[in-house]
Amino acid sequence: MKDWKKIAEANNLAIPDADLDRIRPSLDQLEATFRPLAASIPHEVEPAITFVIPPEAAE
């Protein structure tokens, strides 16, 4: 599994060790669930580069 502490440090996220220890199982489960799904995406599928949410209509 990934080293979430190193990932947090590399992204300059100041997450206390106690908090990382608490969320690590959830992050590991997400990684284990989504990694096979990501691997199954055909190579010819283009990734989404941007995502824009239009403003809500005024009431």
mmCIF file of C-alpha atoms in Angstrom:
data_model
loop_
_atom_site.group_PDB
_atom_site.id
_atom_site.type_symbol
_atom_site.label_atom_id
_atom_site.label_comp_id
_atom_site.label_asym_id
_atom_site.label_seq_id
_atom_site.Cartn_x
_atom_site.Cartn_y
_atom_site.Cartn_z
ATOM 1 C CA MET A 1 0.000 0.000 0.000
ATOM 2 C CA LYS A 2 0.985 3.616 -0.330
ATOM 3 C CA ASP A 3 2.867 5.549 2.321
ATOM 4 C CA TRP A 4 0.216 8.168 3.078
ATOM 5 C CA LYS A 5 2.519 10.067 5.442
ATOM 6 C CA LYS A 6 5.066 10.625 2.670
ATOM 7 C CA ILE A 7 2.299 11.586 0.246
ATOM 8 C CA ALA A 8 0.960 14.146 2.734
ATOM 9 C CA GLU A 9 4.452 15.545 3.320
ATOM 10 C CA ALA A 10 5.171 15.749 -0.418
ATOM 11 C CA ASN A 11 1.977 17.780 -0.880
ATOM 12 C CA ASN A 12 2.826 20.061 2.059
ATOM 13 C CA LEU A 13 -0.175 18.873 4.052
ATOM 14 C CA ALA A 14 0.269 19.346 7.786
ATOM 15 C CA ILE A 15 -1.705 16.300 8.911
ATOM 16 C CA PRO A 16 -0.829 15.142 12.432
ATOM 17 C CA ASP A 17 0.390 11.543 12.728
ATOM 18 C CA ALA A 18 -2.571 10.637 14.945
ATOM 19 C CA ASP A 19 -5.008 11.812 12.266
ATOM 20 C CA LEU A 20 -3.144 9.956 9.529
ATOM 21 C CA ASP A 21 -3.198 6.795 11.624
ATOM 22 C CA ARG A 22 -6.948 7.205 12.037
ATOM 23 C CA ILE A 23 -7.704 7.669 8.318
ATOM 24 C CA ARG A 24 -5.043 5.286 6.920
ATOM 25 C CA PRO A 25 -7.400 2.241 6.860
ATOM 26 C CA SER A 26 -9.981 4.192 4.855
ATOM 27 C CA LEU A 27 -7.352 5.451 2.409
ATOM 28 C CA ASP A 28 -5.980 1.919 1.993
ATOM 29 C CA GLN A 29 -9.481 0.577 1.329
ATOM 30 C CA LEU A 30 -10.182 3.285 -1.251
ATOM 31 C CA GLU A 31 -6.883 2.518 -2.972
ATOM 32 C CA ALA A 32 -7.611 -1.229 -2.988
ATOM 33 C CA THR A 33 -11.102 -0.651 -4.382
ATOM 34 C CA PHE A 34 -10.337 1.910 -7.079
ATOM 35 C CA ARG A 35 -6.907 0.762 -8.326
ATOM 36 C CA PRO A 36 -8.353 -2.248 -10.244
ATOM 37 C CA LEU A 37 -11.090 -0.027 -11.662
ATOM 38 C CA ALA A 38 -8.546 2.512 -12.868
ATOM 39 C CA ALA A 39 -6.441 -0.254 -14.395
ATOM 40 C CA SER A 40 -9.459 -1.458 -16.366
ATOM 41 C CA ILE A 41 -9.910 1.868 -18.195
ATOM 42 C CA PRO A 42 -8.842 1.387 -21.815
ATOM 43 C CA HIS A 43 -5.715 3.310 -22.828
ATOM 44 C CA GLU A 44 -7.563 5.114 -25.615
ATOM 45 C CA VAL A 45 -9.949 6.809 -23.151
ATOM 46 C CA GLU A 46 -8.930 10.420 -22.650
ATOM 47 C CA PRO A 47 -8.743 11.656 -19.048
ATOM 48 C CA ALA A 48 -10.953 14.502 -17.914
ATOM 49 C CA ILE A 49 -8.703 17.533 -17.916
ATOM 50 C CA THR A 50 -11.080 20.086 -16.439
ATOM 51 C CA PHE A 51 -14.360 20.043 -14.635
ATOM 52 C CA VAL A 52 -16.450 23.212 -14.551
ATOM 53 C CA ILE A 53 -19.581 23.600 -12.487
ATOM 54 C CA PRO A 54 -21.851 26.251 -13.973
ATOM 55 C CA PRO A 55 -23.280 28.817 -11.565
ATOM 56 C CA GLU A 56 -26.703 28.064 -10.143
ATOM 57 C CA ALA A 57 -29.616 29.995 -11.550
ATOM 58 C CA ALA A 58 -30.785 32.859 -9.347
ATOM 59 C CA GLU A 59 -34.177 32.380 -7.807
#
